Short mmCIF file of C-alpha atoms in Angstrom, two decimals:
data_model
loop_
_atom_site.label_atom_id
_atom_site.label_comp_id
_atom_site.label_asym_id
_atom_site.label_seq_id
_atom_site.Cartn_x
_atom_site.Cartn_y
_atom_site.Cartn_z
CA UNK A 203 -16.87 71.38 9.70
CA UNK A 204 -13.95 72.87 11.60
CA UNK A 205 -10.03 71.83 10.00
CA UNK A 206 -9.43 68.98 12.73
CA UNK A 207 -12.61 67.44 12.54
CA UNK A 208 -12.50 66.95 8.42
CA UNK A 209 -8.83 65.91 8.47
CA UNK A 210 -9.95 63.34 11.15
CA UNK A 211 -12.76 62.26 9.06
CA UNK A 212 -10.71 62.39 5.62
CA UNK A 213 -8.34 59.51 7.53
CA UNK A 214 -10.93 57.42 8.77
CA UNK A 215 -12.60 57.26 5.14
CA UNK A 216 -9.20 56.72 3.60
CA UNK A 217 -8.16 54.03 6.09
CA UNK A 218 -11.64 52.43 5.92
CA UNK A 219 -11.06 52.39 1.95
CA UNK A 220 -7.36 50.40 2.33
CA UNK A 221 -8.79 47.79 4.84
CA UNK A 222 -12.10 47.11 2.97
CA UNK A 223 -10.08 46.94 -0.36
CA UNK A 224 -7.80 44.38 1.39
CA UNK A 225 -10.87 42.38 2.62
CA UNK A 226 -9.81 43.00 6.19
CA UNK A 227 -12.01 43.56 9.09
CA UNK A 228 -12.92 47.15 9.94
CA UNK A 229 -11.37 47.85 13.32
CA UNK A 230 -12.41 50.83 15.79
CA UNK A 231 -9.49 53.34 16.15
CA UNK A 232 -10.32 52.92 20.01
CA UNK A 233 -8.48 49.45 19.41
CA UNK A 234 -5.19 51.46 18.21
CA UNK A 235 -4.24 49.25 15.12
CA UNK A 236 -6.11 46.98 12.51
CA UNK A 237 -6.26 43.98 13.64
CA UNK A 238 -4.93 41.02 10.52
CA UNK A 239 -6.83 38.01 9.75
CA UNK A 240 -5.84 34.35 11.64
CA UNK A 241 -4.44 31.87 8.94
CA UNK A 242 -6.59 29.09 8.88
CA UNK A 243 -4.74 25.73 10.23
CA UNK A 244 -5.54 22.48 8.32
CA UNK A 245 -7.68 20.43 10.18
CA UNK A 246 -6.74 17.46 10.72
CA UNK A 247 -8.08 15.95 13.45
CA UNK A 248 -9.28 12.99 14.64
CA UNK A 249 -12.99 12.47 13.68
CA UNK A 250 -15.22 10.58 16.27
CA UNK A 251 -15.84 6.78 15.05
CA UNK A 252 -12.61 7.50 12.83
CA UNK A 253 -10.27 4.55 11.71
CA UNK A 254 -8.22 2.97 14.40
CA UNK A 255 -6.11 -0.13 14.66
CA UNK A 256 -7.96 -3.70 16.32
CA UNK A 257 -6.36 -6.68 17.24
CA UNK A 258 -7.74 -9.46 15.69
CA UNK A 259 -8.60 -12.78 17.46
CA UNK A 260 -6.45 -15.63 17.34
CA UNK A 261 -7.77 -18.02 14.97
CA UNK A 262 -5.83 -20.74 17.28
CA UNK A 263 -5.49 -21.53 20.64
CA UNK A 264 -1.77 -20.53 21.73
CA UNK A 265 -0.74 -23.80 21.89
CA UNK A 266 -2.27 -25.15 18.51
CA UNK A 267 0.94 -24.65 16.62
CA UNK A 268 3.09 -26.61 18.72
CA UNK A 269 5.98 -28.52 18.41
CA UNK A 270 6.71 -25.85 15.67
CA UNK A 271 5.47 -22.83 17.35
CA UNK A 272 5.48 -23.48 21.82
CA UNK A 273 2.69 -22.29 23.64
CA UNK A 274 4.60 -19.67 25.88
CA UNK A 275 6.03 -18.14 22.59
CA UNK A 276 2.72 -17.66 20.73
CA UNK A 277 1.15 -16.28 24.08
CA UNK A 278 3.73 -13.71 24.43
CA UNK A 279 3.97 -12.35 20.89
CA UNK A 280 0.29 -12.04 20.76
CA UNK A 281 -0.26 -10.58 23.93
CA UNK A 282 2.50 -8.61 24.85
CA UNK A 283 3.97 -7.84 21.50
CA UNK A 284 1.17 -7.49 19.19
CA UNK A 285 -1.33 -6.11 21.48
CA UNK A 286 1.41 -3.46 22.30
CA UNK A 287 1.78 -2.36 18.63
CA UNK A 288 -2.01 -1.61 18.93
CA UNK A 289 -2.05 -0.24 21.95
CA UNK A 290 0.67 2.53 20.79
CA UNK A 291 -0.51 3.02 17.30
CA UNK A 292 -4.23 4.01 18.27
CA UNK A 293 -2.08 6.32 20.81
CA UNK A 294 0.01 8.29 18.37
CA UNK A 295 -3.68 8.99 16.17
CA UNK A 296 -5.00 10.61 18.74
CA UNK A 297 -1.54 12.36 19.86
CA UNK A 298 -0.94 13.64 16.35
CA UNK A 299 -4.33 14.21 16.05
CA UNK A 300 -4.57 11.72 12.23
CA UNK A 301 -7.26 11.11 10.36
CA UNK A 302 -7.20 8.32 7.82
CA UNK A 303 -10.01 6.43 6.30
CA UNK A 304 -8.40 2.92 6.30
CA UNK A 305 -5.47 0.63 6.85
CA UNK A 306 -4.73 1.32 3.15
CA UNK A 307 -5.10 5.29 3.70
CA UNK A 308 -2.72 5.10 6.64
CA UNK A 309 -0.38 3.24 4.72
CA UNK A 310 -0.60 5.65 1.71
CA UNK A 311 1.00 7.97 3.96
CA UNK A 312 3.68 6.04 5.70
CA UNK A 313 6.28 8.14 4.67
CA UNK A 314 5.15 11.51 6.35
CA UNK A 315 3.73 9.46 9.77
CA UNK A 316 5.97 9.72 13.03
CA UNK A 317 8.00 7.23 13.94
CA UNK A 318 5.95 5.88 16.17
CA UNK A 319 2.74 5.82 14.54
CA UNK A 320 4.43 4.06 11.52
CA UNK A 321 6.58 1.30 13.21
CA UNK A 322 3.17 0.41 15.71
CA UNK A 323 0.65 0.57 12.42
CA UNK A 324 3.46 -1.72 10.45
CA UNK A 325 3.35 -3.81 13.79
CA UNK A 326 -0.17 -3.86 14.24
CA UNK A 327 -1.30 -4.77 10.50
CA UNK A 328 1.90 -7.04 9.93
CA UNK A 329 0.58 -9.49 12.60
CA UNK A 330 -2.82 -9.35 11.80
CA UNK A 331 -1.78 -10.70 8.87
CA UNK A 332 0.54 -13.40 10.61
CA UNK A 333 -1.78 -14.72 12.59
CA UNK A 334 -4.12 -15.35 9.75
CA UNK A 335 -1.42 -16.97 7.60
CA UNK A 336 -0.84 -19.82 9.75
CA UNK A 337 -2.68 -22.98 10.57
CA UNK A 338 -3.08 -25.95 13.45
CA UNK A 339 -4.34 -28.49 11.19
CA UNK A 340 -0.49 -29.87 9.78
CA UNK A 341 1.17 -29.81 6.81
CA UNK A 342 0.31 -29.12 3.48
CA UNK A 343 1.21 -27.70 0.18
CA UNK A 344 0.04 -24.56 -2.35
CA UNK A 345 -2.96 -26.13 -4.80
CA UNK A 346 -4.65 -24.78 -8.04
CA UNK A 347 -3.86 -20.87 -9.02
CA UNK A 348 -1.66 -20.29 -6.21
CA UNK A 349 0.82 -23.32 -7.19
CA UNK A 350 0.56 -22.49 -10.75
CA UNK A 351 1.67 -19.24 -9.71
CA UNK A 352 4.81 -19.84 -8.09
CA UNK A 353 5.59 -22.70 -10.15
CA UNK A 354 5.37 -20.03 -13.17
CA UNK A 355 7.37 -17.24 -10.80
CA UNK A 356 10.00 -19.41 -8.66
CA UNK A 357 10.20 -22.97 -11.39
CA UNK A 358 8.78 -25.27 -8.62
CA UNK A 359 7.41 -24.67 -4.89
CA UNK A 360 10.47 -26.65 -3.85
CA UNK A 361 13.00 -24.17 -5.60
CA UNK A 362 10.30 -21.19 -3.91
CA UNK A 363 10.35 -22.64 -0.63
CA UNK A 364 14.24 -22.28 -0.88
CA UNK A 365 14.79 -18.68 -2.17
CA UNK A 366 12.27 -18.04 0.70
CA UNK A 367 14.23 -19.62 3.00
CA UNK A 368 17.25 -18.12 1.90
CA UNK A 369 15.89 -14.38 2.08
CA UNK A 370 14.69 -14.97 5.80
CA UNK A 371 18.14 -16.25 6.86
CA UNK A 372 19.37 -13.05 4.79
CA UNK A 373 17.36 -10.45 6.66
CA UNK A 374 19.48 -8.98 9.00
CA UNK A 375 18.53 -8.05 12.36
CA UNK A 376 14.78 -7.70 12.89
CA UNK A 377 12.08 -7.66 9.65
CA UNK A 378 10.09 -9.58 7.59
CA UNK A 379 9.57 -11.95 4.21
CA UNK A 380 7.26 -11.51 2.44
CA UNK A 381 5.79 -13.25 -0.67
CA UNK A 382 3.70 -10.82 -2.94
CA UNK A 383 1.74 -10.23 -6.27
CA UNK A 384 3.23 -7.35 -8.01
CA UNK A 385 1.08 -7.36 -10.97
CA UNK A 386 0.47 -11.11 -11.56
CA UNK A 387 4.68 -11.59 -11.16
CA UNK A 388 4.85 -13.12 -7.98
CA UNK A 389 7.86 -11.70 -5.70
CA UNK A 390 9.91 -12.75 -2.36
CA UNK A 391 11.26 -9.81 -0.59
CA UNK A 392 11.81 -8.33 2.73
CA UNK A 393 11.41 -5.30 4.76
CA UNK A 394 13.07 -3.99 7.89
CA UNK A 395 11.52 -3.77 11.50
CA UNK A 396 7.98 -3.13 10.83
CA UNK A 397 7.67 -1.68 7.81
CA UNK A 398 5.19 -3.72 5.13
CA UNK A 399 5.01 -3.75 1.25
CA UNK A 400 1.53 -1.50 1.89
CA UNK A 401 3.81 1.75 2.98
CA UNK A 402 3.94 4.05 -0.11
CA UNK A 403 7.76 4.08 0.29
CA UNK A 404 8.42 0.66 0.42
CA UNK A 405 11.35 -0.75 -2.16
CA UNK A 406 9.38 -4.30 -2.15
CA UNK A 407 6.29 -3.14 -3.82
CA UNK A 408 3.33 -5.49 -3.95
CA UNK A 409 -0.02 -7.43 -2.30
CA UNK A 410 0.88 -9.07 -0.02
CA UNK A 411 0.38 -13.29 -0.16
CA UNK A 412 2.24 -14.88 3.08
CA UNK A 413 5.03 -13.10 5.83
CA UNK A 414 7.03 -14.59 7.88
CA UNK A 415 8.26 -12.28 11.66
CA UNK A 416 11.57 -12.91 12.06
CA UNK A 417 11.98 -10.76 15.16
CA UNK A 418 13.47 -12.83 17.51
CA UNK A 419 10.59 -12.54 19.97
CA UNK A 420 8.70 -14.87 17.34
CA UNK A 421 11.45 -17.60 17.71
CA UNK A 422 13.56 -17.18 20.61
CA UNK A 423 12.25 -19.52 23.52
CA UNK A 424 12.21 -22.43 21.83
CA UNK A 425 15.02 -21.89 19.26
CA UNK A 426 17.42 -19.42 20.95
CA UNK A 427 19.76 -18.56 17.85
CA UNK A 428 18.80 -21.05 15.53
CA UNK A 429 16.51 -19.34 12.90
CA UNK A 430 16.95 -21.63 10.32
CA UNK A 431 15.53 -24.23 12.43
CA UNK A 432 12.49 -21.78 12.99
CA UNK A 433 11.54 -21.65 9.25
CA UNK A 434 12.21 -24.93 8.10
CA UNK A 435 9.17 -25.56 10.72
CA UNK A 436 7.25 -22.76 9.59
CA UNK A 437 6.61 -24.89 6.63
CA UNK A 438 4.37 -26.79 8.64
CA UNK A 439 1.80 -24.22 9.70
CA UNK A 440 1.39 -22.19 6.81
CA UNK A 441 -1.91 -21.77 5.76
CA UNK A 442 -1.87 -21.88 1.84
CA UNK A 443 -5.48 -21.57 1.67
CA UNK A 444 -5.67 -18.31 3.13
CA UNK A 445 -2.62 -17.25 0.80
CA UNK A 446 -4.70 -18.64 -2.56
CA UNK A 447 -7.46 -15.97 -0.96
CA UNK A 448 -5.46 -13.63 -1.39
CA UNK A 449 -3.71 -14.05 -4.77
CA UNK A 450 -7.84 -14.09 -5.83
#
């Protein structure tokens, strides 16, 4: 073997030895360099049939709740408002390409979601649950476990239905009240814009019982400025049944 020939062949062994001890592809010296390995990129994207965001039906018609709720109110928050928090929520999973398993998984990761996949999914679930927590058929009161339970928490429904009262009047700006079960203690709290007791960063932690919106799109029509007015009605359509479901 002539002198250029085995020093040509001495490098190729030695640079074959480097690359295969380094796990790395072989690469032809007709290519010029050795080509490195692609890091791998999480996948995270959207599997067909994956979890999305649905508007659930209204369990009314819109104007079922009046005098407390009008007609052209309760049309326009479901249909304009609330569908649009749907509509823009099941937008940003695809955009961001998310994958999440539930309502509960998407809310276990509030914190690192965009802002607007986690003010639409707070939007979305938060009047879900609305909806479902009110009632056409009048008046009533909370029976059985569920009044046991806040007369135990709050000293009577009465003195409840006032520091409930008192923290929607308190909210400032746009949000929610919420009444919750945090660990058989039962809680009133409330959360900013669209954010829910569900999102793992939440300061009111809990499962949720009973919400009240109020956004002024829920109210404004037929109350202008006058929220108190707006839930010292609410009183009237809350569905306490539904609530008792959910305390279990």
């Amino acid at each position: 073997m002539k002198i250029s020939n085995r020093r040509k062949f001495l490098r190729g062994t030695l640079k074959a030895g480097i690359v295969a001890a380094a796990g790395l592809p072989i690469i032809s010296d007709s290519l010029g360099a050795i080509a490195a390995p692609k890091p791998k990129v999480p996948n995270r994207g959207l599997v067909d049939g994956g979890f999305k965001f649905a508007q659930v039906p209204l369990p009314y018609s819109y104007a079922a709740l009046e005098p407390n709720v009008d007609a052209l109110t309760l049309e326009i928050h479901y249909t304009k408002h609330h569908a649009a928090y749907v509509k823009n929520v099941n937008e940003a999973i695809v955009a961001e390409n998310l994958n999440f398993s539930s309502e509960k998984d998407f809310f276990d990761h509030a914190s690192q979601l965009s802002a607007k996949a986690r003010n639409n999914g707070g939007g979305a679930w938060n009047h879900n649950f609305f909806w479902e927590s009110l009632q056409a058929v009048g008046p009533s009161l909370p029976a059985g476990k569920l009044r046991d339970a806040i007369q135990t928490s709050f000293g009577s429904v009465d003195k409840f239905k006032e520091e409930f009262g008192k923290a929607a009047l308190g909210r400032f700006g746009s949000g929610w009240v919420w009444l919750v079960n945090d660990g058989g203690a039962l809680k009133i709290g409330s959360t900013a814009n669209q954010d829910n007791p569900l999102f793992d960063n939440a300061q009111l932690k809990g499962t949720p019982l009973l919400a009240l919106d109020v956004w002024e799109h829920a109210y404004y029509i037929k109350y202008q400025n006058r929220r108190a007015d707006y839930i010292n009605n609410w009183w009237n359509i809350v569905n306490w049944e539904a609530a008792a479901k959910r305390l279990g």
